[in-house]
Tab-separated table of C-alpha atoms and ligand atoms in Angstrom:
chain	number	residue	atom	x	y	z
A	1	UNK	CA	-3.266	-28.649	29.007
A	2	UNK	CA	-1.084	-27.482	26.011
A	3	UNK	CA	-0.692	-23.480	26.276
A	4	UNK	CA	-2.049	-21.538	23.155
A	5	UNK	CA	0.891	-18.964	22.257
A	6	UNK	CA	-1.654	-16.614	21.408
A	7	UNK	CA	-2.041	-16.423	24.818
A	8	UNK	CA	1.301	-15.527	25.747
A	9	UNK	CA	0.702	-11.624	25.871
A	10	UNK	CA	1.480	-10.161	29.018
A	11	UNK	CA	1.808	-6.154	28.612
A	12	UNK	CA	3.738	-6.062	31.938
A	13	UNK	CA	5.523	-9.339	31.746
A	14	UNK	CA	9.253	-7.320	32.152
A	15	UNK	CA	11.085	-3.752	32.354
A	16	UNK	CA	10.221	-1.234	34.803
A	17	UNK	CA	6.658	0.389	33.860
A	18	UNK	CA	3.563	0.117	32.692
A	19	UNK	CA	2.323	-0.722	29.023
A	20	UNK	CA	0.848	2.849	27.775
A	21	UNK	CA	3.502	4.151	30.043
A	22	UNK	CA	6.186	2.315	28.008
A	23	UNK	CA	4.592	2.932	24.231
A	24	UNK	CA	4.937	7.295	25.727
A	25	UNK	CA	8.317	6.841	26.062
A	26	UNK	CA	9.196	4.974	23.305
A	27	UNK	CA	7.323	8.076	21.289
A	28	UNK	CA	10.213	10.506	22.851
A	29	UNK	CA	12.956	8.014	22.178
A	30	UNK	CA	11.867	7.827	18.228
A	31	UNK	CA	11.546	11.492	18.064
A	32	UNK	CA	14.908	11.968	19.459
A	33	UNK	CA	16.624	9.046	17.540
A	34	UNK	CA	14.486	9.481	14.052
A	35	UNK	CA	16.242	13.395	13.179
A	36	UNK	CA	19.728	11.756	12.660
A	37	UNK	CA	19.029	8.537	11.703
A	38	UNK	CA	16.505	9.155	9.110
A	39	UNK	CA	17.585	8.444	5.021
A	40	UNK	CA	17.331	10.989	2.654
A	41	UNK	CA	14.692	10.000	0.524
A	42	UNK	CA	12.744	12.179	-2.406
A	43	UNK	CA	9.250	12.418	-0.899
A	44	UNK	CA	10.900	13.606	2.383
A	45	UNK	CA	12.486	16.446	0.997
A	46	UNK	CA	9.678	18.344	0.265
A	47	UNK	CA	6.312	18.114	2.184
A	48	UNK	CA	2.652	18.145	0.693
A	49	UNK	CA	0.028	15.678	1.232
A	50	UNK	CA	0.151	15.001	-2.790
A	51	UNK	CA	3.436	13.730	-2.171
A	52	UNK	CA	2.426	11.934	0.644
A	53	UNK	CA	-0.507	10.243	-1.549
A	54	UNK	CA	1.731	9.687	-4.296
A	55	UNK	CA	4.550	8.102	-2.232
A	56	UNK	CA	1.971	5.280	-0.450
A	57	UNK	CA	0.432	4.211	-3.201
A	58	UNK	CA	3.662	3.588	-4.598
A	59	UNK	CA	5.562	1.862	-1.277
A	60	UNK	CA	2.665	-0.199	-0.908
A	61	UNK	CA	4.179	-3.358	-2.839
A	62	UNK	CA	7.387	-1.784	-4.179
A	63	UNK	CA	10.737	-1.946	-2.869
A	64	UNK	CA	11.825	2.037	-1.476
A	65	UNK	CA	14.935	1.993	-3.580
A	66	UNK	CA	12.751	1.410	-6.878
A	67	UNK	CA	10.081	3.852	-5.753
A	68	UNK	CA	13.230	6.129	-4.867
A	69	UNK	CA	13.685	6.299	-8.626
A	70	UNK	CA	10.874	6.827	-10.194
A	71	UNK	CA	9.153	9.109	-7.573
A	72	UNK	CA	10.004	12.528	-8.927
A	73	UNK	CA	9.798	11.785	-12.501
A	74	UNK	CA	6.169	10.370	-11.601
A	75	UNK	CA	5.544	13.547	-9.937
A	76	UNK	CA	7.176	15.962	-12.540
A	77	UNK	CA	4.005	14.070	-15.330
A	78	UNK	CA	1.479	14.660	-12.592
A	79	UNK	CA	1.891	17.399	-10.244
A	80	UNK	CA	-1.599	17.504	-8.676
A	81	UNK	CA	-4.527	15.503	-8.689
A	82	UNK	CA	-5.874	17.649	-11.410
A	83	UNK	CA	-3.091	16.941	-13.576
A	84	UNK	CA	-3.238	13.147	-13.157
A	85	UNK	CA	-6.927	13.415	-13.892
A	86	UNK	CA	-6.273	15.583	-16.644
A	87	UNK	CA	-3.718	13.578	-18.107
A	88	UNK	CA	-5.955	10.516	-17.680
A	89	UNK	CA	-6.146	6.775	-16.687
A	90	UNK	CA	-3.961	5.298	-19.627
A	91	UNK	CA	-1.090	8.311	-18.895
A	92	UNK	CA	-1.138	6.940	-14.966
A	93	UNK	CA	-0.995	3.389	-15.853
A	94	UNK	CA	1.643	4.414	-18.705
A	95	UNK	CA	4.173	6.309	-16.298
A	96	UNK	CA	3.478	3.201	-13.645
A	97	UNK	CA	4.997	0.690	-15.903
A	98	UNK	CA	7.253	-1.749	-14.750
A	99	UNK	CA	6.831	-1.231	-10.939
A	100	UNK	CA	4.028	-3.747	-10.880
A	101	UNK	CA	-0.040	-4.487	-8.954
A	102	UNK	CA	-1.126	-1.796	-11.465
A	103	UNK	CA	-4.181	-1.848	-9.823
A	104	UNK	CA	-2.379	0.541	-7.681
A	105	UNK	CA	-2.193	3.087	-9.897
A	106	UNK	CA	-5.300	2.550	-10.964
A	107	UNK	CA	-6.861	3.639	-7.598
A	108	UNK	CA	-4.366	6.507	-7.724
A	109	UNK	CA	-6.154	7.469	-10.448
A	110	UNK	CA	-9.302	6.976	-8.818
A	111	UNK	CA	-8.652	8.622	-5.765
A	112	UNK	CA	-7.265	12.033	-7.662
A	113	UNK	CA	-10.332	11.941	-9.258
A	114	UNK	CA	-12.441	12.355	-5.714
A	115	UNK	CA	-10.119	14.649	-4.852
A	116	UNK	CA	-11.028	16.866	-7.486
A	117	UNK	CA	-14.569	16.153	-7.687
A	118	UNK	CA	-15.368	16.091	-3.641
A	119	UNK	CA	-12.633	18.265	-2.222
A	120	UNK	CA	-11.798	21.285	-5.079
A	121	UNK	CA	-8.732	19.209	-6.073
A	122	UNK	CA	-6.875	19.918	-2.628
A	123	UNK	CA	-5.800	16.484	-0.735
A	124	UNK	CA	-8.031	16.473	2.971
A	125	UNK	CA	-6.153	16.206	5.951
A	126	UNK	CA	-7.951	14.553	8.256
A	127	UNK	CA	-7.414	10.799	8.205
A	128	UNK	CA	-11.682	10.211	8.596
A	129	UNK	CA	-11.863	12.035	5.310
A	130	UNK	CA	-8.407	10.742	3.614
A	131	UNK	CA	-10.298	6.958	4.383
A	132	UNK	CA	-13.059	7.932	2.094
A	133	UNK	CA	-10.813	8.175	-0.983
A	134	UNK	CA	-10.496	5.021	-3.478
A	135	UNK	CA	-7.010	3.059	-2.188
A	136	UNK	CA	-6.785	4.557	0.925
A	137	UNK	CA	-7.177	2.270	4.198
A	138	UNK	CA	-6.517	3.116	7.708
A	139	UNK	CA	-2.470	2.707	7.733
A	140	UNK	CA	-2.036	4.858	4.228
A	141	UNK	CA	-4.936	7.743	6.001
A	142	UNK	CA	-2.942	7.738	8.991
A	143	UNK	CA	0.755	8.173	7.010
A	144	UNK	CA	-0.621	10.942	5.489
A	145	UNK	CA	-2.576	13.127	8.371
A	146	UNK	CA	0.287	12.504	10.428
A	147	UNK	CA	3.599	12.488	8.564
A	148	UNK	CA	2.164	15.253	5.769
A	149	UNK	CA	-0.346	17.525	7.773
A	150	UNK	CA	1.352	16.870	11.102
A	151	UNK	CA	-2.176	15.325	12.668
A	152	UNK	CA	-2.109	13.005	15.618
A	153	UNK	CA	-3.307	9.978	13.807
A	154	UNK	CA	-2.654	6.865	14.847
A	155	UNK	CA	-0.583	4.578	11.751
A	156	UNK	CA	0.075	0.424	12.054
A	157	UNK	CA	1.707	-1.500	9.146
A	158	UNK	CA	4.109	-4.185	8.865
A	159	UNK	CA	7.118	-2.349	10.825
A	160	UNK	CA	4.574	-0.788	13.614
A	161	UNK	CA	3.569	-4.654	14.135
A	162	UNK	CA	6.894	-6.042	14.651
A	163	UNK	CA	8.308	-2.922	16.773
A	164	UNK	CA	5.317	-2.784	18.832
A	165	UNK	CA	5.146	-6.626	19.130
A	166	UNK	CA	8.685	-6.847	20.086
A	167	UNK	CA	8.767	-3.817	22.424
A	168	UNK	CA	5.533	-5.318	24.283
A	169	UNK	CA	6.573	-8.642	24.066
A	170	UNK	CA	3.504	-9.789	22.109
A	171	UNK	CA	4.317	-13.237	21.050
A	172	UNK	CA	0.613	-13.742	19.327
A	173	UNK	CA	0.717	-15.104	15.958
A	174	UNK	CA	0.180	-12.128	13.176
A	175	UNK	CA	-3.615	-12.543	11.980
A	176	UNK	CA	-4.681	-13.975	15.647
A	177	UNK	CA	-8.250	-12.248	17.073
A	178	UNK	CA	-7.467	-8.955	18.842
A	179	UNK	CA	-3.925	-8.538	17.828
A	180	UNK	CA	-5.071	-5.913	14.931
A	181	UNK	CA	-7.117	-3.896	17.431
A	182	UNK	CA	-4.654	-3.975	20.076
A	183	UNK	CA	-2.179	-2.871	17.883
A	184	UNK	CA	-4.186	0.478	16.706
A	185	UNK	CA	-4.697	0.672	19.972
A	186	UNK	CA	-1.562	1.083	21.119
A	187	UNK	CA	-0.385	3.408	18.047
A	188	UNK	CA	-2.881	5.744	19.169
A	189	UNK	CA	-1.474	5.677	22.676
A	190	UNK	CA	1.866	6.223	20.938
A	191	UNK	CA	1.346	9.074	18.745
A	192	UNK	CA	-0.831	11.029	21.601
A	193	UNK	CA	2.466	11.373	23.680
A	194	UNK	CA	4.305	12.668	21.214
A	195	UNK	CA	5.466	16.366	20.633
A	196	UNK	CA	5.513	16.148	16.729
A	197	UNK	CA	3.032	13.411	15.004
A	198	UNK	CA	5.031	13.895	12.158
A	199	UNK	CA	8.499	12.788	13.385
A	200	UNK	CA	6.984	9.875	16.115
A	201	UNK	CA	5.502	8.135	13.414
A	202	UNK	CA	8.061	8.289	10.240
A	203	UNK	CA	10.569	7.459	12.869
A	204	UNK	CA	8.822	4.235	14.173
A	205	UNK	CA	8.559	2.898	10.660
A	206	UNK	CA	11.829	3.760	9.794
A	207	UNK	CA	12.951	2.279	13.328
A	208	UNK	CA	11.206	-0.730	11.658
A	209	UNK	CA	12.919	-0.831	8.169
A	210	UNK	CA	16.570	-0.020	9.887
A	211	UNK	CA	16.948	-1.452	13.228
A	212	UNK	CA	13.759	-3.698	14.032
A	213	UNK	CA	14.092	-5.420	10.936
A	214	UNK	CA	12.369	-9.275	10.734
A	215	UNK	CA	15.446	-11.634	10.241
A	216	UNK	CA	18.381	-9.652	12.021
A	217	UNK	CA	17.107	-6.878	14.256
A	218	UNK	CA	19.838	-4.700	15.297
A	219	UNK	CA	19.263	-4.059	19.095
A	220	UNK	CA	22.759	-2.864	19.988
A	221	UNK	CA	22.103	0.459	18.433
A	222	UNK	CA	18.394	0.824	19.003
A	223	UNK	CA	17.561	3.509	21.002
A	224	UNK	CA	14.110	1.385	22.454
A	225	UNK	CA	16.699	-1.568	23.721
A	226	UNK	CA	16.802	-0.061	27.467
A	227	UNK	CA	12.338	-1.013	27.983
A	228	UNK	CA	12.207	-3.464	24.990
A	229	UNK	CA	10.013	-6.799	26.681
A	230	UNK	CA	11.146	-8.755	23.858
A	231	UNK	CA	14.562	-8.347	24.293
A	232	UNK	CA	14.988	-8.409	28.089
A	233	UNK	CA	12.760	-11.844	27.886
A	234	UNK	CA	15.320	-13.058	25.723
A	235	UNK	CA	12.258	-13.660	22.809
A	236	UNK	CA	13.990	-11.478	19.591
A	237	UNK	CA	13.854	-13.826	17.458
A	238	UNK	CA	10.876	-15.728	18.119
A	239	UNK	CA	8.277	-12.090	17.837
A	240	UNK	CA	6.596	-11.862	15.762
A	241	UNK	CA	5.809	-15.873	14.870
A	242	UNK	CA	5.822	-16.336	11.306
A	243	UNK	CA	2.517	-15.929	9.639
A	244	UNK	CA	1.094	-19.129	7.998
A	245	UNK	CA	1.600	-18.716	4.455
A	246	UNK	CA	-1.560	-19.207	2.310
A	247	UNK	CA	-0.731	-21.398	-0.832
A	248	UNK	CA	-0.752	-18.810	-4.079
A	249	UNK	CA	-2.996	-19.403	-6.575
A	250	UNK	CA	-1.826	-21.013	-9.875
A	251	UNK	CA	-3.138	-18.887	-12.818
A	252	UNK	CA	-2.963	-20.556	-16.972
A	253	UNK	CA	-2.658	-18.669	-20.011
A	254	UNK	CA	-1.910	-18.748	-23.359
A	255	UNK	CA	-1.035	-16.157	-25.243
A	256	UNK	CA	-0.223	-15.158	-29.211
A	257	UNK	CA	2.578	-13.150	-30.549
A	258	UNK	CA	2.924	-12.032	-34.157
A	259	UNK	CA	4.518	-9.323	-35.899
A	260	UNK	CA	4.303	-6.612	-38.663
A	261	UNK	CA	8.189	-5.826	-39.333
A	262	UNK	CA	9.042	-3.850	-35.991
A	263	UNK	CA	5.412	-3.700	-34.756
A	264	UNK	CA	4.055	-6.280	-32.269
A	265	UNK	CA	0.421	-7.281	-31.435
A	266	UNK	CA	-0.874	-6.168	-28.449
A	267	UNK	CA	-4.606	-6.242	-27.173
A	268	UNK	CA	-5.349	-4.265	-23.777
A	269	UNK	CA	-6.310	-6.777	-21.002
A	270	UNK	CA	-10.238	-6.536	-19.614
A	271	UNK	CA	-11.630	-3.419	-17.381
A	272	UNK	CA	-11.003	-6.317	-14.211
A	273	UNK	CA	-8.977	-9.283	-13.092
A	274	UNK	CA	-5.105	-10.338	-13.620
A	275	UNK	CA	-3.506	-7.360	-15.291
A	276	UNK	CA	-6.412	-5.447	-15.974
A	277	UNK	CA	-6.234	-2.208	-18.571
A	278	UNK	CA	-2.508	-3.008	-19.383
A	279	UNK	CA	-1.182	-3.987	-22.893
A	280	UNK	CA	-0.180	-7.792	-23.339
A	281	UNK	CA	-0.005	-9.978	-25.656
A	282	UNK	CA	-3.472	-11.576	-27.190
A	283	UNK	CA	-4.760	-14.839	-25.789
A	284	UNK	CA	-3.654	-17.320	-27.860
A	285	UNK	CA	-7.564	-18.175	-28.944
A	286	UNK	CA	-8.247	-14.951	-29.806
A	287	UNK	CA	-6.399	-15.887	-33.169
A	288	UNK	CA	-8.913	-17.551	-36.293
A	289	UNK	CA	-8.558	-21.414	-35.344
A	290	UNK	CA	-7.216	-21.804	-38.787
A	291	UNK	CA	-3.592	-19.809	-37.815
A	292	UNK	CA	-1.547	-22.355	-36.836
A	293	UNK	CA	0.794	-21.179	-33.399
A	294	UNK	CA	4.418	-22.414	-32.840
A	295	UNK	CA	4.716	-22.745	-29.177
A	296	UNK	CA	7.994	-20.465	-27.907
A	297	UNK	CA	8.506	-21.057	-24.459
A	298	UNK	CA	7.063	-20.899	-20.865
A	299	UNK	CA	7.313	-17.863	-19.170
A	300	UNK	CA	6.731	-17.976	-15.162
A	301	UNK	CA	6.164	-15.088	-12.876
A	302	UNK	CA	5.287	-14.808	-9.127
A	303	UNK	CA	3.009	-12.491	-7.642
A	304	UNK	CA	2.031	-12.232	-3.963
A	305	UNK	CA	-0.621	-13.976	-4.401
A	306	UNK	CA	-0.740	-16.003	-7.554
A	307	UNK	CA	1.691	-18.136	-9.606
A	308	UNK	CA	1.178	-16.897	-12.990
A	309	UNK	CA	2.288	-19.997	-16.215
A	310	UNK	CA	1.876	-18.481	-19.772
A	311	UNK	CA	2.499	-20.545	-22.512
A	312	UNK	CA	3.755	-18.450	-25.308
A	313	UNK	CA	2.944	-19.229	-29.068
A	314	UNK	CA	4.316	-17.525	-32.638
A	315	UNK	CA	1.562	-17.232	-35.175
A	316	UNK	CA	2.451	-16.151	-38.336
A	317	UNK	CA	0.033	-13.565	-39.432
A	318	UNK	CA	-1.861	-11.606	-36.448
A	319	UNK	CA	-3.584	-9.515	-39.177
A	320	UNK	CA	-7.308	-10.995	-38.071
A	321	UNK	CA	-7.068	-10.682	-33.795
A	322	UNK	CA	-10.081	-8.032	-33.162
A	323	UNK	CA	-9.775	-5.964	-30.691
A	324	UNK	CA	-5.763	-5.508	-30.717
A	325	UNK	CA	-3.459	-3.274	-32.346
A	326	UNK	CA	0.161	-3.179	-33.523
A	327	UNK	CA	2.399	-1.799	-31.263
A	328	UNK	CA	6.097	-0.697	-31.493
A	329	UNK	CA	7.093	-2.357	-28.000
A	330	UNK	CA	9.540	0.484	-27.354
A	331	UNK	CA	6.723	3.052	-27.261
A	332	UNK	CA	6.900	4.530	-23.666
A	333	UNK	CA	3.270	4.907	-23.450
A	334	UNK	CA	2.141	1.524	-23.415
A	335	UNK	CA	1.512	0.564	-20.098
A	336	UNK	CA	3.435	-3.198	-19.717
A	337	UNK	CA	3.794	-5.486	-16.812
A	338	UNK	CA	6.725	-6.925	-16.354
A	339	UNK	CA	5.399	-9.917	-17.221
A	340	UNK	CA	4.739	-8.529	-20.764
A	341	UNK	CA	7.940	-7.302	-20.960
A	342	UNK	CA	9.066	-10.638	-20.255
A	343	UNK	CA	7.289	-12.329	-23.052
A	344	UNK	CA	8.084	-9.415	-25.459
A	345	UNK	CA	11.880	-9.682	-25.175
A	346	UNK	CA	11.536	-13.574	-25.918
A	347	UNK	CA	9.260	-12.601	-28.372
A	348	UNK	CA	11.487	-9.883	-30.089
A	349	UNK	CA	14.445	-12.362	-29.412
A	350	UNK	CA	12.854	-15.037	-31.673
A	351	UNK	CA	11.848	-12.346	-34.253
A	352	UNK	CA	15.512	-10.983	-34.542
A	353	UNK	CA	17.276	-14.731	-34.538
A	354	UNK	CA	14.210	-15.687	-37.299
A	355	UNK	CA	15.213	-12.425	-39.313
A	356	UNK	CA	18.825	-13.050	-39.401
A	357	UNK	CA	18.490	-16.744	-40.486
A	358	UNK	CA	16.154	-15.743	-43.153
A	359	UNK	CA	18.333	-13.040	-44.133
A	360	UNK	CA	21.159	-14.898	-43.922
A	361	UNK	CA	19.997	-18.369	-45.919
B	1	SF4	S1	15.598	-3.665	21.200
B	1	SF4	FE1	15.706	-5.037	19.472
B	1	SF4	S2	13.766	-6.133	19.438
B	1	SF4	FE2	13.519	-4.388	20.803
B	1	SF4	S3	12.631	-2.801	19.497
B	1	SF4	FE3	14.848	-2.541	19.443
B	1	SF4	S4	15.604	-3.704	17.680
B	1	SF4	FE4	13.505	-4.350	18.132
């Protein structure tokens, strides 16, 4: 009979030691490794568990060296969760632009909000009660308890997976029954041996982003290579498998662009769905059917999940669209997707080349 690689797990399949016994000690390695190895990074400088709100809603689907950027800046407009509820929905989504799955911020919003109205505007730090807030799963509860308020709460995300995985030499496919729950369980095993929450668990994702990493993990210098299964079973590269790929979603649109000299119509996108709340161009049929649209171009965009085709069209006069407004697309409050930035530089590109002609002829 053909073996199932999901059943391949053997906790004690090499290296000298039991399982829990082996996740302990890999706590004290971390802790010992993570102090010099760490990179200096904004929401590490200074501690609260704002910061530490702020700084997972943002990592969740951005790269760190974007969120690097714009992390004090974002901080700076909304230094509490009263200020960001203060300031409002449209100010969050404003400041968010360009770093993408604005829904994000949107539930940054939301969970402020909670904070202020449930818990006098101060962030909890229990992970139980950071759960209940809009946004915030397990993994981002856990980050926070532990990394910000120094709790011994148990974290597993992408990085966690593959270190654990490899260390244990779990060679079940990601998404298989019981991996999840085994995994949890062994972070809590992990961060209830160690001295400092805090420094155990930033230190095994960071072991993840540095050393563990998916394509080329670099197990010369990692300090977990003396009890690592994975590598002693010769296995590296073949733990975690690759997860099967679902096939994205293919999402039409069509959308209008017109102009008023330097001013471009925008209409803010519905309460839900693709894009939701931000400013974008009109659907194309939101124009009278008598305007007659040029086509411009197809613009293409990827998102995790969806692949996004909007067919772009020039109407002349954008003067009878209800429900949008004209917009100078400079303005740094308006709250655009990259996407709509996209289609507004081919947009303003087409303007400016039509201008010149005209002017020119
Ligand atoms: S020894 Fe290699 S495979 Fe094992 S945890 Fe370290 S980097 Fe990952």
């Amino acid at each position: 009979m053909r073996q199932d690689p999901n059943d391949r797990y053997d906790p004690t399949m090499s290296t000298s030691g039991g399982h829990d016994d082996r996740l302990a000690w890999a706590a004290g390695e971390i802790s010992r490794w993570f102090p010099t190895s760490a990179r200096d990074l904004p929401w590490r400088r200074v501690r609260t568990p704002w910061r530490a709100l702020v700084s997972e809603f943002m990592l969740q689907q951005t790269q760190v060296s974007r969120v690097a950027e714009r992390f004090e800046p974002f901080l700076e407009a909304f230094p509490s969760p009263l200020a960001m509820v203060e300031a409002g929905e449209d100010a969050v989504l404003a400041k968010w632009s360009g770093m993408g799955y604005y829904r994000r911020a949107r539930m940054l919003h939301a969970a402020a909000a909670a904070i202020v109205e449930q818990h006098g505007g101060v962030v909890p730090e229990d992970a139980a009660t950071l759960e209940t807030l809009p946004g915030v799963g397990r993994y981002t509860a856990g980050a926070i308890a532990s990394i910000a308020c120094g709790q011994s709460s148990p974290i597993v995300d992408g990085n966690v997976d593959r270190v654990f995985a490899r260390l244990t030499a779990d060679g079940s496919t990601p998404g298989a029954k019981g991996r999840e729950a085994r995994r949890w369980e062994e972070a809590e095993v992990y961060v209830a041996a160690a001295d400092c929450p805090e420094v155990a668990n930033e230190g095994l994702m960071e072991l993840g982003a540095l050393v563990c990493q998916p394509k080329a993990p670099q197990c010369l210098i990692c300090p977990l290579a003396r009890r690592c299964c994975a590598l002693e079973a010769g296995k590296v590269g073949e733990i975690p498998p690759p997860k099967p790929r679902p096939k994205k979603k293919l999402v039409e649109m069509q959308v209008g662009v017109a102009w008023s000299g330097k001013k471009l119509l925008l209409a803010r996108r519905p309460d839900s769905g693709l894009f939701a709340k931000t400013m974008f161009p009109p659907e194309a049929e939101a124009f009278p059917s008598s305007a007659e649209g040029r086509p411009l171009a197809e613009v293409r965009h990827q998102t995790t999940h969806r692949d996004v085709r909007v067919q772009v069209f020039v109407f002349p006069d954008g003067s009878k669209v209800s429900g949008a407004e004209w917009k100078h697309p400079d303005d740094p409050e308006l709250a655009l997707t990259s996407l709509a930035s996209k289609i507004i530089a081919l947009a303003r590109q087409n303007h400016e080349d039509g201008s010149e002609e005209a002017a020119s002829s």
